[in-house]
CSV table of C-alpha atoms and ligand atoms in Angstrom, one decimal:
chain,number,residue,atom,x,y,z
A,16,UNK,CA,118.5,102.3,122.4
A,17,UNK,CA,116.4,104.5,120.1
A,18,UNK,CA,113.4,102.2,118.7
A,19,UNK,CA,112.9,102.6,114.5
A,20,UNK,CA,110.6,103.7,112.8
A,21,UNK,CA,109.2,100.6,111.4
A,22,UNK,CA,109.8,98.5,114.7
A,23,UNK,CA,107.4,100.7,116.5
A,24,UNK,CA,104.7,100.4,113.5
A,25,UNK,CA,105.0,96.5,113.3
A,26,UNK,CA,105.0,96.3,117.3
A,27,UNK,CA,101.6,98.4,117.2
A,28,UNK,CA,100.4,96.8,114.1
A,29,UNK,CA,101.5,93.4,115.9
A,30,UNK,CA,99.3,94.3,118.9
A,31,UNK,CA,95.6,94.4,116.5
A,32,UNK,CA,95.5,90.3,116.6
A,33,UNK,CA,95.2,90.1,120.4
A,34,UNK,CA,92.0,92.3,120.6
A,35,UNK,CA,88.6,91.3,120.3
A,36,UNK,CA,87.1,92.2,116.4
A,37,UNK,CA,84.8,94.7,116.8
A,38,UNK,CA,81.0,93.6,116.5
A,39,UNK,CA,78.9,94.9,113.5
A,40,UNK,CA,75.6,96.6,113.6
A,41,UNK,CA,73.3,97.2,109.8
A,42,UNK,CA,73.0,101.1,108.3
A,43,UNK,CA,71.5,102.2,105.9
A,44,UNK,CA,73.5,102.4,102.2
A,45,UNK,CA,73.3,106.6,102.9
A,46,UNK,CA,74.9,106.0,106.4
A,47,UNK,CA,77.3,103.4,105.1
A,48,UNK,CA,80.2,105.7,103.4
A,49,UNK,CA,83.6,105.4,105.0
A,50,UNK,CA,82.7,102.7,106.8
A,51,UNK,CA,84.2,99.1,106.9
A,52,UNK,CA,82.4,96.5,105.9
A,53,UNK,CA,81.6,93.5,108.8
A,54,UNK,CA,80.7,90.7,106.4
A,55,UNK,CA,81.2,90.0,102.6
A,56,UNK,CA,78.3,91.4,100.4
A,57,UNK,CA,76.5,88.8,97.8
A,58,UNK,CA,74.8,90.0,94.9
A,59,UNK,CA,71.4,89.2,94.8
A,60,UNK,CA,70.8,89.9,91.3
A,61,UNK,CA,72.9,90.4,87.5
A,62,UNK,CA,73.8,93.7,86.5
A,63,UNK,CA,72.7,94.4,84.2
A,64,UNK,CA,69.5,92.0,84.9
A,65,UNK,CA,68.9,91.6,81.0
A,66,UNK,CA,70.8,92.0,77.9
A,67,UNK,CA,69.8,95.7,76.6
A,68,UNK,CA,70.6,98.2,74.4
A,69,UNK,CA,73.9,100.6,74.8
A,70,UNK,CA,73.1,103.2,72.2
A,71,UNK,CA,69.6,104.4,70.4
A,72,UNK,CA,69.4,103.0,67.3
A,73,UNK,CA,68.1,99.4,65.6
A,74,UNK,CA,67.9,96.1,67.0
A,75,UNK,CA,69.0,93.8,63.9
A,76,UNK,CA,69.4,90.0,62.9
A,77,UNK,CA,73.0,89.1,61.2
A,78,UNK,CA,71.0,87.0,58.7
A,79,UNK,CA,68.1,89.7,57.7
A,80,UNK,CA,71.0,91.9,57.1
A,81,UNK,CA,72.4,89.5,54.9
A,82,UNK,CA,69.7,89.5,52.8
A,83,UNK,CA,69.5,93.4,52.2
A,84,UNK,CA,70.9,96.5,53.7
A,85,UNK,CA,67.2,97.8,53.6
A,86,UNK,CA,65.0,97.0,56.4
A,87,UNK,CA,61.5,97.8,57.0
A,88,UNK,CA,61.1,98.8,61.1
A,89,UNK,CA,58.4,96.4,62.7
A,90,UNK,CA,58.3,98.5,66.1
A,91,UNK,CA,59.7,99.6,68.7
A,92,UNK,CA,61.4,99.1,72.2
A,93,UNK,CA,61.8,101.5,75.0
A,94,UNK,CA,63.4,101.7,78.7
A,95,UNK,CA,61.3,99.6,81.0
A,96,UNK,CA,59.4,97.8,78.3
A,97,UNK,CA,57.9,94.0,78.9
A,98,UNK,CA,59.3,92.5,75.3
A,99,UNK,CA,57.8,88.9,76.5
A,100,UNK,CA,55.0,88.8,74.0
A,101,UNK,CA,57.3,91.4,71.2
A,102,UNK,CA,56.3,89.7,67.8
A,103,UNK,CA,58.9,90.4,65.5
A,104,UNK,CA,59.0,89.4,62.0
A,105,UNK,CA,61.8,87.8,60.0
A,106,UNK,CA,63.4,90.7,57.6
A,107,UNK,CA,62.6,93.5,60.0
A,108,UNK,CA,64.4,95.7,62.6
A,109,UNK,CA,63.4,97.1,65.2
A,110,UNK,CA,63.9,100.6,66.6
A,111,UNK,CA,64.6,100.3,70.5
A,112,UNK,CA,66.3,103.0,72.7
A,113,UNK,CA,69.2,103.1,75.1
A,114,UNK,CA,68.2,100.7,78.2
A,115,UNK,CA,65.8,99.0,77.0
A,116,UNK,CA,65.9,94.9,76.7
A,117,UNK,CA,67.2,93.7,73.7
A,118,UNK,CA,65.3,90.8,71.9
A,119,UNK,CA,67.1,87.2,72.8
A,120,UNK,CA,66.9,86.7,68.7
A,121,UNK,CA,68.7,90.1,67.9
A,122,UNK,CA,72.7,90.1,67.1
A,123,UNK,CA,73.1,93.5,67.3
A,124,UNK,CA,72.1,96.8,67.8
A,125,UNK,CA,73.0,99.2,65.1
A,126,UNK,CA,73.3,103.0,66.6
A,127,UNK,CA,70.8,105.5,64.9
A,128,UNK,CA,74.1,107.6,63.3
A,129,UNK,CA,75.2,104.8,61.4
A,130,UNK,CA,71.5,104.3,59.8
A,131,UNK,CA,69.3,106.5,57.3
A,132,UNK,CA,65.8,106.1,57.4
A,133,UNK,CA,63.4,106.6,54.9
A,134,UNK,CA,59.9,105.8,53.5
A,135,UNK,CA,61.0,102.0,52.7
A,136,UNK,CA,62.8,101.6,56.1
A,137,UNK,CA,65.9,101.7,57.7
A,138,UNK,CA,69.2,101.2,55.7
A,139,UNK,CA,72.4,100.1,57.7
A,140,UNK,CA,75.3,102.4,56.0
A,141,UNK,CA,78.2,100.2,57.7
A,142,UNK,CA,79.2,96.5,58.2
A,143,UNK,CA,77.6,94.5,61.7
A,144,UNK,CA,79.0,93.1,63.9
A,145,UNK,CA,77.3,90.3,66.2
A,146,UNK,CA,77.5,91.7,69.9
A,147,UNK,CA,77.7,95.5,68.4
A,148,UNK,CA,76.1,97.4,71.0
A,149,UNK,CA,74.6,94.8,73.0
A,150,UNK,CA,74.9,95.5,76.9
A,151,UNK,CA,74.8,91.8,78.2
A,152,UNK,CA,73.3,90.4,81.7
A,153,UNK,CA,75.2,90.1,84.4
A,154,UNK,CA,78.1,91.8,82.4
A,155,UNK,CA,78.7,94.3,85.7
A,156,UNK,CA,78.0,92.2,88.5
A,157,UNK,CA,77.2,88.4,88.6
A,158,UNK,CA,74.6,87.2,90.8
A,159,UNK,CA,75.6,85.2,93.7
A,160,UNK,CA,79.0,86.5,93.4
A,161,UNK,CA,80.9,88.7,96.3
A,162,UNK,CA,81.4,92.3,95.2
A,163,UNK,CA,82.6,93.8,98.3
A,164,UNK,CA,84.9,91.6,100.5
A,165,UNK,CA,84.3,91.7,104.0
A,166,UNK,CA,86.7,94.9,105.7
A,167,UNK,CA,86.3,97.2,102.9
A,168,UNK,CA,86.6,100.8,103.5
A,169,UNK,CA,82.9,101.9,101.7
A,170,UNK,CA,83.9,104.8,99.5
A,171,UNK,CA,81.2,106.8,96.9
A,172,UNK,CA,81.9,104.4,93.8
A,173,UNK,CA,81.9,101.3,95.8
A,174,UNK,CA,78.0,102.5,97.5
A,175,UNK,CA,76.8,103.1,93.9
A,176,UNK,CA,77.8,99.8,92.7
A,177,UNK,CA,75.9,98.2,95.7
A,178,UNK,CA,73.2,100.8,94.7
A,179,UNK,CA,72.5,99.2,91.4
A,180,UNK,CA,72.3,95.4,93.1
A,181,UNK,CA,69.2,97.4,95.4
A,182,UNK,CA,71.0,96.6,98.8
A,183,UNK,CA,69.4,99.1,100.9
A,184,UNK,CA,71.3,98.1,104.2
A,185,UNK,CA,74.2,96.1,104.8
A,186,UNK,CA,76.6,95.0,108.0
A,187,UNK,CA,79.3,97.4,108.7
A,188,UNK,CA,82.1,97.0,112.2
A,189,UNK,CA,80.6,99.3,114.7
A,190,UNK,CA,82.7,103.0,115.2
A,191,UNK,CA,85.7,101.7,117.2
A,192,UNK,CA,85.3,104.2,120.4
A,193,UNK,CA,88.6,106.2,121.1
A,194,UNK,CA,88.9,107.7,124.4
A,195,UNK,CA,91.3,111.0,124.4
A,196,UNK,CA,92.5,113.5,127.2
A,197,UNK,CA,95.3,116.2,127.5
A,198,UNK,CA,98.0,116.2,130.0
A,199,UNK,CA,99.4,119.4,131.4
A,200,UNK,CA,99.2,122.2,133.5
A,201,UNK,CA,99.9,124.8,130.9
A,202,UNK,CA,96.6,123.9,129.3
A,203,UNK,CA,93.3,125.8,128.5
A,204,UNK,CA,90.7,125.0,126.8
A,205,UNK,CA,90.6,127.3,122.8
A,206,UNK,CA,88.1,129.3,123.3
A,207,UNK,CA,88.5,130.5,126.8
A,208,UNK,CA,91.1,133.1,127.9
A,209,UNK,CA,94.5,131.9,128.6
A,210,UNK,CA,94.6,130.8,132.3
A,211,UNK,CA,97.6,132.5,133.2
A,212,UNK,CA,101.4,133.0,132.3
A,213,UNK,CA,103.0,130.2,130.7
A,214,UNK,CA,99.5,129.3,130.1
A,215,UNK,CA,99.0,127.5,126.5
A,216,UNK,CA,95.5,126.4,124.4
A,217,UNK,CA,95.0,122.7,124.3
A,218,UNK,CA,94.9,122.6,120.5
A,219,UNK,CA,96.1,118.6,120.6
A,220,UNK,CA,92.8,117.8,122.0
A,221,UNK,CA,91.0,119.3,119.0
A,222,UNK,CA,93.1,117.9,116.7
A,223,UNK,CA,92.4,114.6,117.8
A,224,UNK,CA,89.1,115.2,118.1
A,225,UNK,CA,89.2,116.1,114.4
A,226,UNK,CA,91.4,113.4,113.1
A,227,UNK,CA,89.3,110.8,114.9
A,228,UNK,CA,86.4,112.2,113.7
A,229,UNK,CA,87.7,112.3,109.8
A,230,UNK,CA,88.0,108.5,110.8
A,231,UNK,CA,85.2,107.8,111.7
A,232,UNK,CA,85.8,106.9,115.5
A,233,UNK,CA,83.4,107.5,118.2
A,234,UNK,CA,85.1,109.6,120.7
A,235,UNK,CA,85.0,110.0,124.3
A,236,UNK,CA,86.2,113.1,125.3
A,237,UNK,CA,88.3,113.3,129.1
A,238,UNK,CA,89.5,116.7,128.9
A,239,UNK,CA,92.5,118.3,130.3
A,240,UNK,CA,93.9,116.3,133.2
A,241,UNK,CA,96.0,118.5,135.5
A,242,UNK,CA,99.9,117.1,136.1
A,243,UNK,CA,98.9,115.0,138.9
A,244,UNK,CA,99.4,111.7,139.6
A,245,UNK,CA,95.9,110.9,140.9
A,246,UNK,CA,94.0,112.9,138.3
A,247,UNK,CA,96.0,111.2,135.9
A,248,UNK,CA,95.0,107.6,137.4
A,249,UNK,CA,91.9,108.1,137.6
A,250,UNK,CA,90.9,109.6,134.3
A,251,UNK,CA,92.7,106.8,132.7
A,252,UNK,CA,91.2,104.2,134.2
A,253,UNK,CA,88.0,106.1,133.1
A,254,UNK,CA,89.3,106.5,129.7
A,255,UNK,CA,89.8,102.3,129.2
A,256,UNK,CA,87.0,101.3,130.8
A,257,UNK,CA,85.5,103.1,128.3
A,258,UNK,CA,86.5,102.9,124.6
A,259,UNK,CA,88.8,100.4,122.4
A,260,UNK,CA,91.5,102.4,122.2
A,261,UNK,CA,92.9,105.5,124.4
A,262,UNK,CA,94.7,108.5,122.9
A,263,UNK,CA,96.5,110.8,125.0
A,264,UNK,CA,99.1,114.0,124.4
A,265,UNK,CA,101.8,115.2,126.4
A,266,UNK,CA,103.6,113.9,129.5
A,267,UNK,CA,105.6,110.5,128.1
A,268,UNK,CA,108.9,113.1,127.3
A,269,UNK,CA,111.6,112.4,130.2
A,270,UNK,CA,110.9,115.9,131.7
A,271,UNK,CA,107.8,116.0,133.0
A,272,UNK,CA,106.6,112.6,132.2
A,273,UNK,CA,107.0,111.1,135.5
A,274,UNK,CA,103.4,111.3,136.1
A,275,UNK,CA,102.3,110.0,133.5
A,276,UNK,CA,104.5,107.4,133.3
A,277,UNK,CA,104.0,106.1,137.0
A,278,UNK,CA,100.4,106.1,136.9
A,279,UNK,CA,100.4,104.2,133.3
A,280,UNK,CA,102.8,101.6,134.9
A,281,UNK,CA,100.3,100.5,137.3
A,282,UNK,CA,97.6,100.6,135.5
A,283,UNK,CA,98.6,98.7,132.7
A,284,UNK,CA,101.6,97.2,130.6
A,285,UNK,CA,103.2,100.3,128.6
A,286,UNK,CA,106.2,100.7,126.7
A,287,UNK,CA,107.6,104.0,126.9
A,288,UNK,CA,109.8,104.3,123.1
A,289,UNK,CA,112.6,106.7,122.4
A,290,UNK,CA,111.9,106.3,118.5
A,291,UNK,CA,114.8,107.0,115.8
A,292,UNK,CA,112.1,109.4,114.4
A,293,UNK,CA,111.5,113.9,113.9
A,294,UNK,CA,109.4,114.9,115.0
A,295,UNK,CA,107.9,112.7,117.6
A,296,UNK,CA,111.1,110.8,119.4
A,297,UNK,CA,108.8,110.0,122.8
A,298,UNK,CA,105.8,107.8,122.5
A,299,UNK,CA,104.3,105.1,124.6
A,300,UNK,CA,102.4,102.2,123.8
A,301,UNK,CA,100.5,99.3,125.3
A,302,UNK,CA,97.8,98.1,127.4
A,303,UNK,CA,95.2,99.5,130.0
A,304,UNK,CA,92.9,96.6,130.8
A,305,UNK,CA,90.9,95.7,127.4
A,306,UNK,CA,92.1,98.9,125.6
A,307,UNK,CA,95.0,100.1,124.3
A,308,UNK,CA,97.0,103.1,124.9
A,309,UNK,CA,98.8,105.7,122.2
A,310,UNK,CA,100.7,108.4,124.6
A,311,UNK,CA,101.5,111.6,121.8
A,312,UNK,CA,104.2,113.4,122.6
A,313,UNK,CA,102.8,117.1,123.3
A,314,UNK,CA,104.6,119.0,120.4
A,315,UNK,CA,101.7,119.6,118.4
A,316,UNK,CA,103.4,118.7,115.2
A,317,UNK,CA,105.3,115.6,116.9
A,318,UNK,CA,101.8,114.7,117.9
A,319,UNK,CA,100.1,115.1,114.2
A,320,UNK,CA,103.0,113.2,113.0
A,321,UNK,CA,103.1,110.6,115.3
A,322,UNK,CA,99.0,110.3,115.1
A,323,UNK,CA,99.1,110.4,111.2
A,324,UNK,CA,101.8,107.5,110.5
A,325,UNK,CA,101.0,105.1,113.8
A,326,UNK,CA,97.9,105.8,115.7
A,327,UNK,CA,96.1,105.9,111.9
A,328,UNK,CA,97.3,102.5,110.9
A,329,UNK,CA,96.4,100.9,114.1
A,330,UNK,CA,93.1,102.9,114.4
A,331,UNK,CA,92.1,101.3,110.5
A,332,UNK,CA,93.4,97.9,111.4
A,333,UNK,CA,91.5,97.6,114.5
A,334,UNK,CA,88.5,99.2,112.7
A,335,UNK,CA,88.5,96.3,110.9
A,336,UNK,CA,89.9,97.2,107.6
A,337,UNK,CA,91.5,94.3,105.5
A,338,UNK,CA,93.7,96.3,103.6
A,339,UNK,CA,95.4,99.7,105.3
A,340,UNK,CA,98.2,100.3,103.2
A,341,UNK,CA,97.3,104.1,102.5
A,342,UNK,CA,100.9,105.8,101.5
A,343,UNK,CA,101.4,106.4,98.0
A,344,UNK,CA,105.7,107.3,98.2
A,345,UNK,CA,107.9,107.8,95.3
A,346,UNK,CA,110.8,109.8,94.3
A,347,UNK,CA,111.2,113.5,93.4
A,348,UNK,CA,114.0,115.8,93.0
A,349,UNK,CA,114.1,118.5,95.7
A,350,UNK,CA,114.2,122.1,94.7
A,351,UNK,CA,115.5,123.2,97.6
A,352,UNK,CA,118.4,122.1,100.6
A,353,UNK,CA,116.9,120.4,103.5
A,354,UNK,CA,118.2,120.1,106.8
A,355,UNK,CA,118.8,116.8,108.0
A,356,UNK,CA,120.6,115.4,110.8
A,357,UNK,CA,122.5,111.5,110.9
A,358,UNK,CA,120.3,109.3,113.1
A,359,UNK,CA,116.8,109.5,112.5
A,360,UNK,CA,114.0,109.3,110.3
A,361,UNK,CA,112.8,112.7,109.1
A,362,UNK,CA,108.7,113.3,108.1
A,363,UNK,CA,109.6,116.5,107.0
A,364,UNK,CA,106.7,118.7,105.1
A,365,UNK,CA,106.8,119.4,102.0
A,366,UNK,CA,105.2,121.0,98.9
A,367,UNK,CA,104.7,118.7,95.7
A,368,UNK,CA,104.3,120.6,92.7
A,369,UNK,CA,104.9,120.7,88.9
A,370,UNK,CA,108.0,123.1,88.0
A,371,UNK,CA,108.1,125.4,84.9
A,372,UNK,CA,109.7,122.3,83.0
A,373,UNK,CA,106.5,120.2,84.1
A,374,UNK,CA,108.5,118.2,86.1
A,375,UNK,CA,107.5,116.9,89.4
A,376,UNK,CA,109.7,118.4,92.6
A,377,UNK,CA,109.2,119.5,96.3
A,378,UNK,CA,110.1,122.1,98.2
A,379,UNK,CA,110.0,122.3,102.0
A,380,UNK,CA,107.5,124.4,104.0
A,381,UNK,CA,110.1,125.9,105.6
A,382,UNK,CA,111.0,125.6,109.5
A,383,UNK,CA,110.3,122.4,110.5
A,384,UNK,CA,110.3,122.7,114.6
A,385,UNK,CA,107.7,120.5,116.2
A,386,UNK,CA,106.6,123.3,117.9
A,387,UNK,CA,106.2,125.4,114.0
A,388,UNK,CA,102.6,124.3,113.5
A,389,UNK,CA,102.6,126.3,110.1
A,390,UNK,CA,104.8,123.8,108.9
A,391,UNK,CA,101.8,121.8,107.7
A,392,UNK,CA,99.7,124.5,106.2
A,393,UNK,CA,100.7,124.9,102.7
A,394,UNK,CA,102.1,120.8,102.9
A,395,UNK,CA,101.0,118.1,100.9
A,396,UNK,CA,103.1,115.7,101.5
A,397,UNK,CA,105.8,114.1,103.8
A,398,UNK,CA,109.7,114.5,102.5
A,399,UNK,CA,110.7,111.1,104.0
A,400,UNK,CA,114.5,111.0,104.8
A,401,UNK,CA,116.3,108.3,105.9
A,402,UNK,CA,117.6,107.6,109.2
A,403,UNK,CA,121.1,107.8,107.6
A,404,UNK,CA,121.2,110.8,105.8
A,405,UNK,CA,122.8,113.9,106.0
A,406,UNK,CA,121.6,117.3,104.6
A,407,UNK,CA,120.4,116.9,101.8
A,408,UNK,CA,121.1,119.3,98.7
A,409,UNK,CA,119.1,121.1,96.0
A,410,UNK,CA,118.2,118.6,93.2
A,411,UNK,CA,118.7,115.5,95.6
A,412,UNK,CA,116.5,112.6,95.4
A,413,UNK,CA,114.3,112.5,98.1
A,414,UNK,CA,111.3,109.8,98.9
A,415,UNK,CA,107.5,111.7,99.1
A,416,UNK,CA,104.7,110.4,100.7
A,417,UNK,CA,101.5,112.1,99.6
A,418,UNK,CA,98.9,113.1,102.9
A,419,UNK,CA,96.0,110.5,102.0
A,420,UNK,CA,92.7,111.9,102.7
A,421,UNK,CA,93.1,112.3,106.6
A,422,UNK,CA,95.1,116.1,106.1
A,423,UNK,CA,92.3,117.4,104.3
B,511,AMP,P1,105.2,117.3,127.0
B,511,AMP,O1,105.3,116.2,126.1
B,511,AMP,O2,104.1,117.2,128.0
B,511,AMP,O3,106.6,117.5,127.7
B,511,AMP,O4,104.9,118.6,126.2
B,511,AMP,C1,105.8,119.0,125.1
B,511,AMP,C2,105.4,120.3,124.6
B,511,AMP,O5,104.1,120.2,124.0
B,511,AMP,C3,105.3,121.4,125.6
B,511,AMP,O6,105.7,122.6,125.0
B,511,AMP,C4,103.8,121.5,125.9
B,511,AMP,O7,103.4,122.7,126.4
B,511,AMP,C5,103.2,121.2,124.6
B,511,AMP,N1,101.9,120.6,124.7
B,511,AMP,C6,101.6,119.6,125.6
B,511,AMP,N2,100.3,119.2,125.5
B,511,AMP,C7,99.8,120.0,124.5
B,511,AMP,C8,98.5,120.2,124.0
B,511,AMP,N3,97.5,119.4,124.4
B,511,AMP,N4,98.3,121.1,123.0
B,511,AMP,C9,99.3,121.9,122.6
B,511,AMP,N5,100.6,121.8,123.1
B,511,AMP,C10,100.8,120.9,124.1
B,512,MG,MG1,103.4,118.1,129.8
């Protein structure tokens, strides 16, 4: 029985609670982008720590303004200034620039452009309003309060945040360490002359390498094993002992997979799925002592499919990230026919773009063999069809799922 689509992702996704969390180690805020956050973070201080001044302009009293529209300027306040001793007499303004601390007897700060000045003083041309202008403390961030939950992924806004609370460290999950290796006698490594006829370049192993890096996973790099059962065993008992989670390509089809399989069956519990899926139908998972196992089929583009919608989701779960819903989907007319066959679940590639009516559609990339690596060049996004559907014609409705951040 073919395995779906989302029983495979819940059965890997299942598999997170019965490992061991990852520990965390401190970095630096620099060192701290993309990764996941081991502990929730507690503001030590307000943001902003004082009630200060949005604009340049004048620092007023409601009730002096009352009394006349003309006010004589007693001073002035600047960025950084000390105001703890500022003597400021009633019936006055005060002139005070953008950042600076705002007086706790002041309403409201009246920006420059809505003032004239002259020899008398300063008269306010419009009506005040208590709070005008006035940037108050802790408006941003509230001491004491948690402003990053604990499994956050850190991104650029979310650093500069903890920037302005002056955290110059925090507790992050250690780099969950992925161990990867190539099966197959066909291999050689890019960048060294093919070995031979029927000879292919390993370009899963780079990809990997790539993806896991983009992920920020330390990896542990095996190599090429040759088709052969003992090589096989032993670099995967290597490749557990040694990292969290072990990522291989190639060998778990039915042709050549015997190896493979065999040696993964004593080693540890695996499953070895026939998934309702294109590309990517073979694909084992399970358990080699402590770490698990993600078997790729060897089609590259079976293999980037498969490692984009499973291995990523498990890979941010058991990096300790809270929340890994990453897809954005939604549906778009198709301006072109796509081929589809009854039965399984297509990631097709497709191109999202705005048409001359500056409408939304997508288009395919074209052929969409998993061997047709060019298929994902020009994609941005997946062309999701159901396991049900046919072909599908021009100006169909057709689910998208836009490539997060991992494609590019
Ligand atoms: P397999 O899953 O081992 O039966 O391989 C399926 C197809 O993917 C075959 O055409 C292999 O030559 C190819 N393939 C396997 N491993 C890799 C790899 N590491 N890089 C590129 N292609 C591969
Ligand atoms: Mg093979």
């Amino acid at each position: 029985m073919l395995l779906t689509f989302q029983q495979a992702k819940q059965q890997i996704l299942q598999s997170v609670s019965t490992i061991k969390s990852l520990t965390s180690e401190k970095v630096g805020l620099f060192d701290a982008l993309d990764r996941i956050t081991a502990e929730n973070v507690v503001s030590p201080i307000n943001v902003p720590g004082f009630d200060n001044s949005a604009m340049d302009g004048y620092a007023v009293r409601l009730a002096d303004l009352k009394q006349s529209t003309l006010l004589p300027q007693a001073g002035a306040i600047f960025a950084g200034d000390d105001i703890s001793n500022l003597h400021w007499p009633k019936g006055t303004c005060l002139r005070i620039m953008t950042g600076a601390p705002v007086p706790n007897d002041a309403d409201a700060v009246v920006m420059q452009e809505q003032t004239e000045k002259s020899d008398l003083g300063i008269t306010f041309l419009r009506e005040v309003k208590a709070g005008d202008n006035i940037r108050r403390m802790g408006e941003d961030v509230k001491q004491d309060a948690i402003t990053v939950n604990k499994g956050t992924k850190l991104t650029i806004p979310t650093l500069s945040t903890l920037a302005t609370l002056g955290i110059g460290e925090l507790a992050v999950f250690r780099k969950l360490k992925v161990a990867i290796l190539s099966t197959g006698n066909e291999l050689t490594p890019i960048g060294e002359p093919l070995s031979g006829n029927g000879a292919i370049y390993d370009s899963n192993r780079f990809t990997l390498k790539l993806l896991l890096s983009k992920l920020n996973c330390e990896v542990v790099d095996l190599g090429i094993i040759a088709d052969d059962p003992i090589q096989i065993k032993q670099a995967l008992m290597t490749a557990s002992s040694q990292a969290d989670l072990v990522v291989t390509s190639g060998g778990v089809s039915v042709g050549d997979a015997d190896y493979t399989k065999a040696a993964l069956e004593e080693l540890g519990t695996i499953n070895f799925w026939k998934m309702a899926i294109k590309p990517g139908k073979p694909f084992a998972f399970g358990k080699i002592g402590n770490a698990l196992f993600c078997g790729l089929p060897g089609n590259p583009v079976s293999a980037l499919v498969t490692f984009y919608q499973l291995v990523q989701p498990l890979i941010l779960a058991l990096s300790g990230l809270e929340d890994s819903s990453m897809e954005l989907s939604f549906k778009v007319k198709t301006a072109t026919n796509l081929k589809k066959s009854v039965g399984r679940l297509d990631f097709q590639r497709g191109v999202l773009q705005i048409n001359a009516q500056g409408e939304l559609e997508v288009s395919t990339t074209g052929q969409q063999g998993s061997h047709i690596t060019q298929s994902f060049n020009q994609a941005n996004c997946f062309i999701v069809l159901e396991q049900e559907r046919g072909n599908v014609a021009k100006g169909e409705l057709v689910t998208v799922e836009l490539f997060n951040a991992l494609l590019k």
